[in-house]
CSV table of C-alpha atoms in Angstrom, one decimal:
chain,number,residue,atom,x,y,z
A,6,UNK,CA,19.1,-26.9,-24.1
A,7,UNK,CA,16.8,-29.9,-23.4
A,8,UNK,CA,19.9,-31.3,-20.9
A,9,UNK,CA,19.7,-27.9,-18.8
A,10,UNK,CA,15.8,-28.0,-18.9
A,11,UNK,CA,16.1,-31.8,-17.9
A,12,UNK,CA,18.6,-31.0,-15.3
A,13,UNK,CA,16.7,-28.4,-13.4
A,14,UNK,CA,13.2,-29.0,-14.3
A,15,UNK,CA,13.5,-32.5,-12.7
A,16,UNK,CA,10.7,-33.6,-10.7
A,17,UNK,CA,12.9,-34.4,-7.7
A,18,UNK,CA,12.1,-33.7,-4.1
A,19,UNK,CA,14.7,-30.9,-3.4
A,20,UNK,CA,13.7,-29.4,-6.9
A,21,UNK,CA,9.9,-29.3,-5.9
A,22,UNK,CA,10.8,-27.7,-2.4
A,23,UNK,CA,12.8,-24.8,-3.8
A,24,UNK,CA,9.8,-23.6,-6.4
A,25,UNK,CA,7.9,-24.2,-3.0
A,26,UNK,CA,9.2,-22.0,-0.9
A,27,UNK,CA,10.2,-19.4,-4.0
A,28,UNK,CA,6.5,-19.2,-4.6
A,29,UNK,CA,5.2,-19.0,-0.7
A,30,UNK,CA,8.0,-16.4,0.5
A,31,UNK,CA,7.5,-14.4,-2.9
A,32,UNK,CA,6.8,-10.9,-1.7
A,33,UNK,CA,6.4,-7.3,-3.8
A,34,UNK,CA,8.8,-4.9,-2.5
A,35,UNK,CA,7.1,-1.5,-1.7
A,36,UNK,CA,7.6,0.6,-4.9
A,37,UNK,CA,8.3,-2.7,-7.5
A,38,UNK,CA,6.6,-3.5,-10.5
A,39,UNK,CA,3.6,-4.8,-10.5
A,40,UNK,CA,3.9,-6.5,-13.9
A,41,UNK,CA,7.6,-7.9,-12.6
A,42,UNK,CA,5.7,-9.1,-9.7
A,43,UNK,CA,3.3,-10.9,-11.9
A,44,UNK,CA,5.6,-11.7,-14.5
A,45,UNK,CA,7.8,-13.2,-11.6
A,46,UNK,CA,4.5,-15.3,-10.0
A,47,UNK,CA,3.5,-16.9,-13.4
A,48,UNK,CA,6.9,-17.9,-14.0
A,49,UNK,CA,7.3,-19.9,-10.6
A,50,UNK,CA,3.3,-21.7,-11.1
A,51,UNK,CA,4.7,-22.6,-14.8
A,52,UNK,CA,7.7,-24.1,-13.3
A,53,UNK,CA,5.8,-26.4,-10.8
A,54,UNK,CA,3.7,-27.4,-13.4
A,55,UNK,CA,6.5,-28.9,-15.0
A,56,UNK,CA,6.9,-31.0,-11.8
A,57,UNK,CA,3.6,-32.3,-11.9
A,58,UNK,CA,2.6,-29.7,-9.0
A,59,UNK,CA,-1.0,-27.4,-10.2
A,60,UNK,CA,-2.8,-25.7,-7.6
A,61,UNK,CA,-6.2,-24.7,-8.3
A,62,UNK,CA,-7.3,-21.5,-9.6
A,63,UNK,CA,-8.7,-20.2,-6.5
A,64,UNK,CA,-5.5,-20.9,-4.6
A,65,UNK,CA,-3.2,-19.3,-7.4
A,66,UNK,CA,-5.1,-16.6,-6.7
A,67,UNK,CA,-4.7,-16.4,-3.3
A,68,UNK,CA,-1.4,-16.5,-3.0
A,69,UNK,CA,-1.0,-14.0,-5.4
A,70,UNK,CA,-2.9,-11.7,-3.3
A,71,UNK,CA,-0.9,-12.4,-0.3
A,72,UNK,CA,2.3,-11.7,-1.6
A,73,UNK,CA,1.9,-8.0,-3.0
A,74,UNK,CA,3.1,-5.5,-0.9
A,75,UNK,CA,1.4,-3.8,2.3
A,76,UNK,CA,0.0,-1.0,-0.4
A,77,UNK,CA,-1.8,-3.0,-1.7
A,78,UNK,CA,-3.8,-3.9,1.7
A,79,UNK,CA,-6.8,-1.5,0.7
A,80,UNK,CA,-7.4,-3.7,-2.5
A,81,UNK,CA,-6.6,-7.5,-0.8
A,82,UNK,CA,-9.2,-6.2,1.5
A,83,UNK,CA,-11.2,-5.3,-1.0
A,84,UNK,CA,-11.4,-8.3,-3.1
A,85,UNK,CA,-11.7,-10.6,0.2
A,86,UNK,CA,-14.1,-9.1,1.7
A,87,UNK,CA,-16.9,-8.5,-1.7
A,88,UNK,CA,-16.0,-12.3,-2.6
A,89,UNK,CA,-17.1,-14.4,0.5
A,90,UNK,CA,-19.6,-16.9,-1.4
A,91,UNK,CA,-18.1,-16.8,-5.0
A,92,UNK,CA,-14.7,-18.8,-5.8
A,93,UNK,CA,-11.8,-15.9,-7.0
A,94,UNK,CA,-10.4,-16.5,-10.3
A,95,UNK,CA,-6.2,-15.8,-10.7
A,96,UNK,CA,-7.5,-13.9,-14.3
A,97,UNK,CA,-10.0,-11.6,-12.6
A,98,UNK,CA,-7.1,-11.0,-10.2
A,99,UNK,CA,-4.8,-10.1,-12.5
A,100,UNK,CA,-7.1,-7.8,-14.4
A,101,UNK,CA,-7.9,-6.3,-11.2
A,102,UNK,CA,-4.1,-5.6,-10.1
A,103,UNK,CA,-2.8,-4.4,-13.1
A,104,UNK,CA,-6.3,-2.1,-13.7
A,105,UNK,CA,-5.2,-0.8,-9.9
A,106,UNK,CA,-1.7,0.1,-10.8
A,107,UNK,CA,-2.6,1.4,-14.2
A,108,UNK,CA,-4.7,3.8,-12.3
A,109,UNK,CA,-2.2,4.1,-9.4
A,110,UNK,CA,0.5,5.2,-11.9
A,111,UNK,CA,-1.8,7.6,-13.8
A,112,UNK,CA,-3.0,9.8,-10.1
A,113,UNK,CA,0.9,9.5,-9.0
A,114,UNK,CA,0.1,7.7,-6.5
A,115,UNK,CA,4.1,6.6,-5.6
A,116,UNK,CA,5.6,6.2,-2.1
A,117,UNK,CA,8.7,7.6,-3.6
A,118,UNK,CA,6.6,10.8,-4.7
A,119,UNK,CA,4.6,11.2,-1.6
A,120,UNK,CA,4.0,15.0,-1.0
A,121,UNK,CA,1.6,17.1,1.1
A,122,UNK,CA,0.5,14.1,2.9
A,123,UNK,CA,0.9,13.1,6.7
A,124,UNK,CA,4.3,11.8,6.2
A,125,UNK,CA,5.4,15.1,4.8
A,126,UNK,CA,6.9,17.2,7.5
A,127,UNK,CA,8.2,19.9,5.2
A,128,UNK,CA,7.2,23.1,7.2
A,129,UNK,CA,5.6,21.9,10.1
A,130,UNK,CA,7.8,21.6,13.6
A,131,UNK,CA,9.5,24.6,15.2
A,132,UNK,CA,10.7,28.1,13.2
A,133,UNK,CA,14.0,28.5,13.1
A,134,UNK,CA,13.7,32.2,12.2
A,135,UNK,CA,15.0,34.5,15.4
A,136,UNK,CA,14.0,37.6,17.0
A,137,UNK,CA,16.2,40.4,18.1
A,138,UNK,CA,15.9,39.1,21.5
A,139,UNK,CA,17.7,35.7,20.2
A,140,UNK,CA,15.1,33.7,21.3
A,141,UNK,CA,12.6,32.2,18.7
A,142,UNK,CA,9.7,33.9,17.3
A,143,UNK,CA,6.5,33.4,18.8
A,144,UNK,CA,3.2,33.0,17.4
A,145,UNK,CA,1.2,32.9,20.7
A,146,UNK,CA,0.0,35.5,22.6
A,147,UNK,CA,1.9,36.9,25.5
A,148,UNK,CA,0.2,38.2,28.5
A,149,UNK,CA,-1.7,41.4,27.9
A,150,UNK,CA,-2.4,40.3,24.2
A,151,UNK,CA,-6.1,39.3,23.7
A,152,UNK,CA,-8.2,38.9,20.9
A,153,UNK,CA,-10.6,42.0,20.3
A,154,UNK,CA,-13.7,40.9,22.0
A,155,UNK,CA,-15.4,42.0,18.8
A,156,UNK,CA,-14.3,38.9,17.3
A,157,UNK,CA,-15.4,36.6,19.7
A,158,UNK,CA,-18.8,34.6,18.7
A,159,UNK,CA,-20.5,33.4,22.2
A,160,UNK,CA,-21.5,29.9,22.1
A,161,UNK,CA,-24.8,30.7,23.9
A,162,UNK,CA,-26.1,32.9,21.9
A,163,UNK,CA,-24.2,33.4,18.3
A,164,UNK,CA,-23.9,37.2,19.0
A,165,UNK,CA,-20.5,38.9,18.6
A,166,UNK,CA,-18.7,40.9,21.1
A,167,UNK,CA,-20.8,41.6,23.9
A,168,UNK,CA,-20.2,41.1,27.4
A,169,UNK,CA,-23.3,39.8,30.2
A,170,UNK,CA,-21.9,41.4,33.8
């Protein structure tokens, strides 16, 4: 076990690029874990440590925030924006994500559950119920067919139905 840890824990160049570039192009896929994601992050920062590469906290923390997915935008912005003169810690971060998708996954909040929202199209667009003319049904008015002037409220003057000549 210590020859495979050896053997691809090395501090060599080529080893120290690959965490590299696993840790900057690590991204959260829309609808992954956010534990997974975590999980997946700490993993990579432990192995770079065992190259002699450590970042500091503020950094980790960073990076973390960039890679979660575009969801997770309202919360990046968020933490950016309230935390201009203080330094960001990666454990306040990671109490703050998992405290978000705790409470994401308690309201349902789920792009794979998404209903009566504006992406839902379920009802809207054209009926495809037809009349005994064949041609769709309507729901304007044709020519002829007003609204009882009873019903209409003036703008001027808030009174119903009444006509000025």
């Amino acid at each position: 076990m210590k020859v495979l840890s050896y053997m691809y824990e090395k501090p060599s160049a080529a080893n120290k690029v690959y965490l590299m570039r696993r840790l900057f192009n690590l991204n959260m896929g829309e609808g992954n874990s956010v534990t997974d994601h975590i999980n997946e992050f700490n993993t990579i920062l432990a192995q770079l440590e065992s190259v002699q590469i450590k970042f500091e906290d503020e950094v980790k923390a960073l990076i973390l925030l960039s890679s979660l997915s575009d969801s997770w935008v309202a919360t990046v912005t968020a933490v950016s924006s309230s935390t201009r003169e203080n330094t960001l810690k990666l454990s306040d971060i990671h109490d703050l994500i998992l405290s978000k998708d705790v409470c994401k996954r308690d309201s349902g909040e789920s792009f794979s559950h998404v209903s009566n929202s504006a992406l839902n199209t379920e009802g809207g667009g054209r009926s495809t119920q037809k009349g005994q003319n064949g041609r769709g049904k309507s729901k304007s008015r044709g020519k002829g067919q007003t609204k009882f002037q009873s019903d209409i409220i003036y703008w001027n003057c808030d009174k119903r139905g009444h006509f000025t000549n």
